[in-house]
mmCIF file of C-alpha atoms in Angstrom:
data_model
loop_
_atom_site.group_PDB
_atom_site.id
_atom_site.type_symbol
_atom_site.label_atom_id
_atom_site.label_comp_id
_atom_site.label_asym_id
_atom_site.label_seq_id
_atom_site.Cartn_x
_atom_site.Cartn_y
_atom_site.Cartn_z
ATOM 1 C CA UNK A 1 6.479 34.639 -34.497
ATOM 2 C CA UNK A 2 6.967 34.513 -30.746
ATOM 3 C CA UNK A 3 6.425 38.483 -30.615
ATOM 4 C CA UNK A 4 3.155 38.021 -32.507
ATOM 5 C CA UNK A 5 1.899 35.398 -30.179
ATOM 6 C CA UNK A 6 3.045 37.223 -27.147
ATOM 7 C CA UNK A 7 1.173 40.464 -28.380
ATOM 8 C CA UNK A 8 -1.900 38.494 -29.030
ATOM 9 C CA UNK A 9 -1.877 36.776 -25.741
ATOM 10 C CA UNK A 10 -1.486 40.047 -23.909
ATOM 11 C CA UNK A 11 -4.962 40.979 -24.865
ATOM 12 C CA UNK A 12 -6.264 38.115 -22.915
ATOM 13 C CA UNK A 13 -5.865 38.079 -19.063
ATOM 14 C CA UNK A 14 -4.762 35.086 -17.546
ATOM 15 C CA UNK A 15 -2.868 33.646 -20.451
ATOM 16 C CA UNK A 16 0.533 32.355 -20.820
ATOM 17 C CA UNK A 17 2.705 31.583 -23.822
ATOM 18 C CA UNK A 18 4.762 28.579 -23.198
ATOM 19 C CA UNK A 19 7.122 26.748 -25.448
ATOM 20 C CA UNK A 20 7.204 22.892 -25.596
ATOM 21 C CA UNK A 21 9.533 22.307 -22.765
ATOM 22 C CA UNK A 22 7.685 24.791 -20.359
ATOM 23 C CA UNK A 23 4.468 23.215 -21.361
ATOM 24 C CA UNK A 24 5.755 19.688 -20.593
ATOM 25 C CA UNK A 25 7.159 21.108 -17.145
ATOM 26 C CA UNK A 26 3.672 22.553 -16.392
ATOM 27 C CA UNK A 27 1.839 19.310 -17.141
ATOM 28 C CA UNK A 28 4.410 17.158 -15.216
ATOM 29 C CA UNK A 29 4.211 19.296 -12.165
ATOM 30 C CA UNK A 30 0.355 18.914 -12.338
ATOM 31 C CA UNK A 31 0.818 15.218 -12.684
ATOM 32 C CA UNK A 32 3.370 15.188 -9.856
ATOM 33 C CA UNK A 33 0.957 17.049 -7.339
ATOM 34 C CA UNK A 34 -1.912 14.247 -8.413
ATOM 35 C CA UNK A 35 0.581 11.573 -7.585
ATOM 36 C CA UNK A 36 1.419 13.135 -4.270
ATOM 37 C CA UNK A 37 -2.352 13.158 -3.399
ATOM 38 C CA UNK A 38 -2.659 9.378 -4.664
ATOM 39 C CA UNK A 39 0.397 8.401 -2.491
ATOM 40 C CA UNK A 40 -1.213 10.237 0.592
ATOM 41 C CA UNK A 41 -4.493 8.284 -0.035
ATOM 42 C CA UNK A 42 -2.257 5.131 -0.345
ATOM 43 C CA UNK A 43 -0.755 5.907 3.214
ATOM 44 C CA UNK A 44 -4.284 6.166 4.631
ATOM 45 C CA UNK A 45 -5.436 2.984 2.833
ATOM 46 C CA UNK A 46 -2.305 1.247 4.352
ATOM 47 C CA UNK A 47 -3.012 2.300 7.505
ATOM 48 C CA UNK A 48 -6.597 1.233 7.713
ATOM 49 C CA UNK A 49 -5.492 -2.206 6.310
ATOM 50 C CA UNK A 50 -2.834 -2.646 9.220
ATOM 51 C CA UNK A 51 -5.552 -1.830 11.806
ATOM 52 C CA UNK A 52 -7.568 -4.481 10.081
ATOM 53 C CA UNK A 53 -4.763 -6.919 10.179
ATOM 54 C CA UNK A 54 -4.198 -6.365 13.992
ATOM 55 C CA UNK A 55 -8.014 -6.604 14.515
ATOM 56 C CA UNK A 56 -7.969 -9.899 12.473
ATOM 57 C CA UNK A 57 -5.016 -11.400 14.372
ATOM 58 C CA UNK A 58 -6.352 -10.397 17.726
ATOM 59 C CA UNK A 59 -9.694 -12.225 16.786
ATOM 60 C CA UNK A 60 -7.771 -15.135 15.269
ATOM 61 C CA UNK A 61 -5.614 -15.544 18.718
ATOM 62 C CA UNK A 62 -8.721 -15.357 20.753
ATOM 63 C CA UNK A 63 -10.628 -18.055 18.538
ATOM 64 C CA UNK A 64 -7.317 -20.219 18.594
ATOM 65 C CA UNK A 65 -6.617 -19.959 22.395
ATOM 66 C CA UNK A 66 -7.056 -23.769 22.782
ATOM 67 C CA UNK A 67 -4.909 -24.520 19.625
ATOM 68 C CA UNK A 68 -1.914 -22.215 21.037
ATOM 69 C CA UNK A 69 -2.464 -23.889 24.257
ATOM 70 C CA UNK A 70 -1.973 -27.320 22.741
ATOM 71 C CA UNK A 71 1.074 -26.206 20.870
ATOM 72 C CA UNK A 72 2.486 -24.673 24.060
ATOM 73 C CA UNK A 73 1.724 -28.008 25.838
ATOM 74 C CA UNK A 74 3.681 -30.040 23.183
ATOM 75 C CA UNK A 75 6.746 -27.931 23.623
ATOM 76 C CA UNK A 76 6.338 -24.858 21.284
ATOM 77 C CA UNK A 77 8.202 -22.020 23.047
ATOM 78 C CA UNK A 78 6.875 -18.498 23.412
ATOM 79 C CA UNK A 79 9.434 -17.211 20.819
ATOM 80 C CA UNK A 80 8.082 -19.703 18.146
ATOM 81 C CA UNK A 81 4.482 -18.655 18.835
ATOM 82 C CA UNK A 82 5.263 -14.965 18.316
ATOM 83 C CA UNK A 83 7.237 -15.953 15.098
ATOM 84 C CA UNK A 84 4.131 -17.903 13.878
ATOM 85 C CA UNK A 85 1.904 -15.112 14.536
ATOM 86 C CA UNK A 86 4.011 -12.630 12.977
ATOM 87 C CA UNK A 87 4.644 -14.798 10.006
ATOM 88 C CA UNK A 88 0.930 -14.987 9.467
ATOM 89 C CA UNK A 89 0.562 -11.298 9.695
ATOM 90 C CA UNK A 90 3.316 -10.858 6.944
ATOM 91 C CA UNK A 91 1.683 -13.384 4.641
ATOM 92 C CA UNK A 92 -1.564 -11.603 4.967
ATOM 93 C CA UNK A 93 0.089 -8.015 4.499
ATOM 94 C CA UNK A 94 2.165 -9.349 1.275
ATOM 95 C CA UNK A 95 -1.027 -11.024 -0.174
ATOM 96 C CA UNK A 96 -3.008 -7.893 0.458
ATOM 97 C CA UNK A 97 -0.121 -5.831 -1.025
ATOM 98 C CA UNK A 98 0.297 -8.137 -4.053
ATOM 99 C CA UNK A 99 -3.425 -7.888 -4.788
ATOM 100 C CA UNK A 100 -3.524 -4.208 -4.502
ATOM 101 C CA UNK A 101 -0.568 -3.801 -6.953
ATOM 102 C CA UNK A 102 -2.104 -6.282 -9.185
ATOM 103 C CA UNK A 103 -5.408 -4.296 -9.342
ATOM 104 C CA UNK A 104 -3.822 -1.022 -9.436
ATOM 105 C CA UNK A 105 -1.631 -1.894 -12.411
ATOM 106 C CA UNK A 106 -4.748 -3.115 -14.186
ATOM 107 C CA UNK A 107 -6.636 0.178 -13.494
ATOM 108 C CA UNK A 108 -3.499 2.052 -14.646
ATOM 109 C CA UNK A 109 -3.572 0.172 -17.704
ATOM 110 C CA UNK A 110 -7.319 0.579 -18.340
ATOM 111 C CA UNK A 111 -7.141 4.450 -17.727
ATOM 112 C CA UNK A 112 -4.146 4.531 -20.251
ATOM 113 C CA UNK A 113 -6.269 2.637 -22.899
ATOM 114 C CA UNK A 114 -9.115 5.129 -22.217
ATOM 115 C CA UNK A 115 -6.652 8.249 -22.872
ATOM 116 C CA UNK A 116 -4.966 6.728 -25.940
ATOM 117 C CA UNK A 117 -6.775 9.279 -28.215
ATOM 118 C CA UNK A 118 -5.275 12.047 -26.023
ATOM 119 C CA UNK A 119 -1.675 10.961 -26.685
ATOM 120 C CA UNK A 120 -1.132 8.733 -23.652
ATOM 121 C CA UNK A 121 0.184 5.604 -25.199
ATOM 122 C CA UNK A 122 2.997 4.290 -23.179
ATOM 123 C CA UNK A 123 2.480 2.263 -20.034
ATOM 124 C CA UNK A 124 5.439 2.505 -17.473
ATOM 125 C CA UNK A 125 5.181 0.189 -14.553
ATOM 126 C CA UNK A 126 7.609 1.493 -11.715
ATOM 127 C CA UNK A 127 8.883 -1.858 -10.637
ATOM 128 C CA UNK A 128 11.234 -0.244 -8.243
ATOM 129 C CA UNK A 129 8.745 1.760 -6.417
ATOM 130 C CA UNK A 130 6.227 -1.295 -6.348
ATOM 131 C CA UNK A 131 8.953 -3.395 -4.807
ATOM 132 C CA UNK A 132 9.400 -0.633 -2.128
ATOM 133 C CA UNK A 133 5.679 -0.584 -1.501
ATOM 134 C CA UNK A 134 5.548 -4.420 -1.167
ATOM 135 C CA UNK A 135 8.440 -4.312 1.271
ATOM 136 C CA UNK A 136 6.866 -1.491 3.342
ATOM 137 C CA UNK A 137 3.711 -3.514 3.444
ATOM 138 C CA UNK A 138 5.346 -6.699 4.593
ATOM 139 C CA UNK A 139 7.381 -4.813 7.321
ATOM 140 C CA UNK A 140 4.382 -2.971 8.340
ATOM 141 C CA UNK A 141 2.470 -6.404 8.622
ATOM 142 C CA UNK A 142 5.225 -7.622 10.790
ATOM 143 C CA UNK A 143 5.203 -4.589 13.230
ATOM 144 C CA UNK A 144 1.448 -4.458 13.314
ATOM 145 C CA UNK A 145 1.681 -8.174 14.387
ATOM 146 C CA UNK A 146 3.801 -7.389 17.553
ATOM 147 C CA UNK A 147 1.134 -6.948 20.061
ATOM 148 C CA UNK A 148 -1.191 -9.855 19.000
ATOM 149 C CA UNK A 149 1.981 -12.110 18.882
ATOM 150 C CA UNK A 150 3.041 -11.004 22.302
ATOM 151 C CA UNK A 151 -0.471 -11.740 23.691
ATOM 152 C CA UNK A 152 -0.412 -15.183 22.138
ATOM 153 C CA UNK A 153 2.895 -16.058 23.488
ATOM 154 C CA UNK A 154 1.983 -14.897 27.062
ATOM 155 C CA UNK A 155 -1.211 -17.194 27.121
ATOM 156 C CA UNK A 156 -0.786 -19.691 30.106
ATOM 157 C CA UNK A 157 -0.761 -23.318 28.921
ATOM 158 C CA UNK A 158 -3.422 -24.647 31.264
ATOM 159 C CA UNK A 159 -5.834 -21.861 31.109
ATOM 160 C CA UNK A 160 -5.458 -22.096 27.225
ATOM 161 C CA UNK A 161 -6.479 -25.500 27.379
ATOM 162 C CA UNK A 162 -9.251 -25.236 29.448
ATOM 163 C CA UNK A 163 -10.553 -22.256 27.504
ATOM 164 C CA UNK A 164 -14.057 -22.993 26.078
#
């Protein structure tokens, strides 16, 4: 059987005869390449989101200058202000990551339902990868908040209270 198939396929250029395992390897390598592209796009989206978080925090600190000055006037330390801003950034980043994971899982399920007639019928949710992505998103949010938190902590009390 194999020799007959090889002989017939030799008549057509660009054809290859694969057994079941070789075909599965070829398909899985294509899917892995597609996933690598998706992860690269995810990294770009995360970078853009982190820039958005940093920008939002900077604007929030600018708008809340008087509140931060009031907190400092009643005894809040610079460290507590930095921690407050960093925690706010981590909450925003974690919330965005959770919503993104939820929407992505839903769309994965929707694509799977669309491709059921082609043999795709098992949804596998990689909880370990999703947990790593959530942890990275949270840590990245904390790192992004470093400069805005430092700016908020360095605000002078009297100048902050006098801000309009």
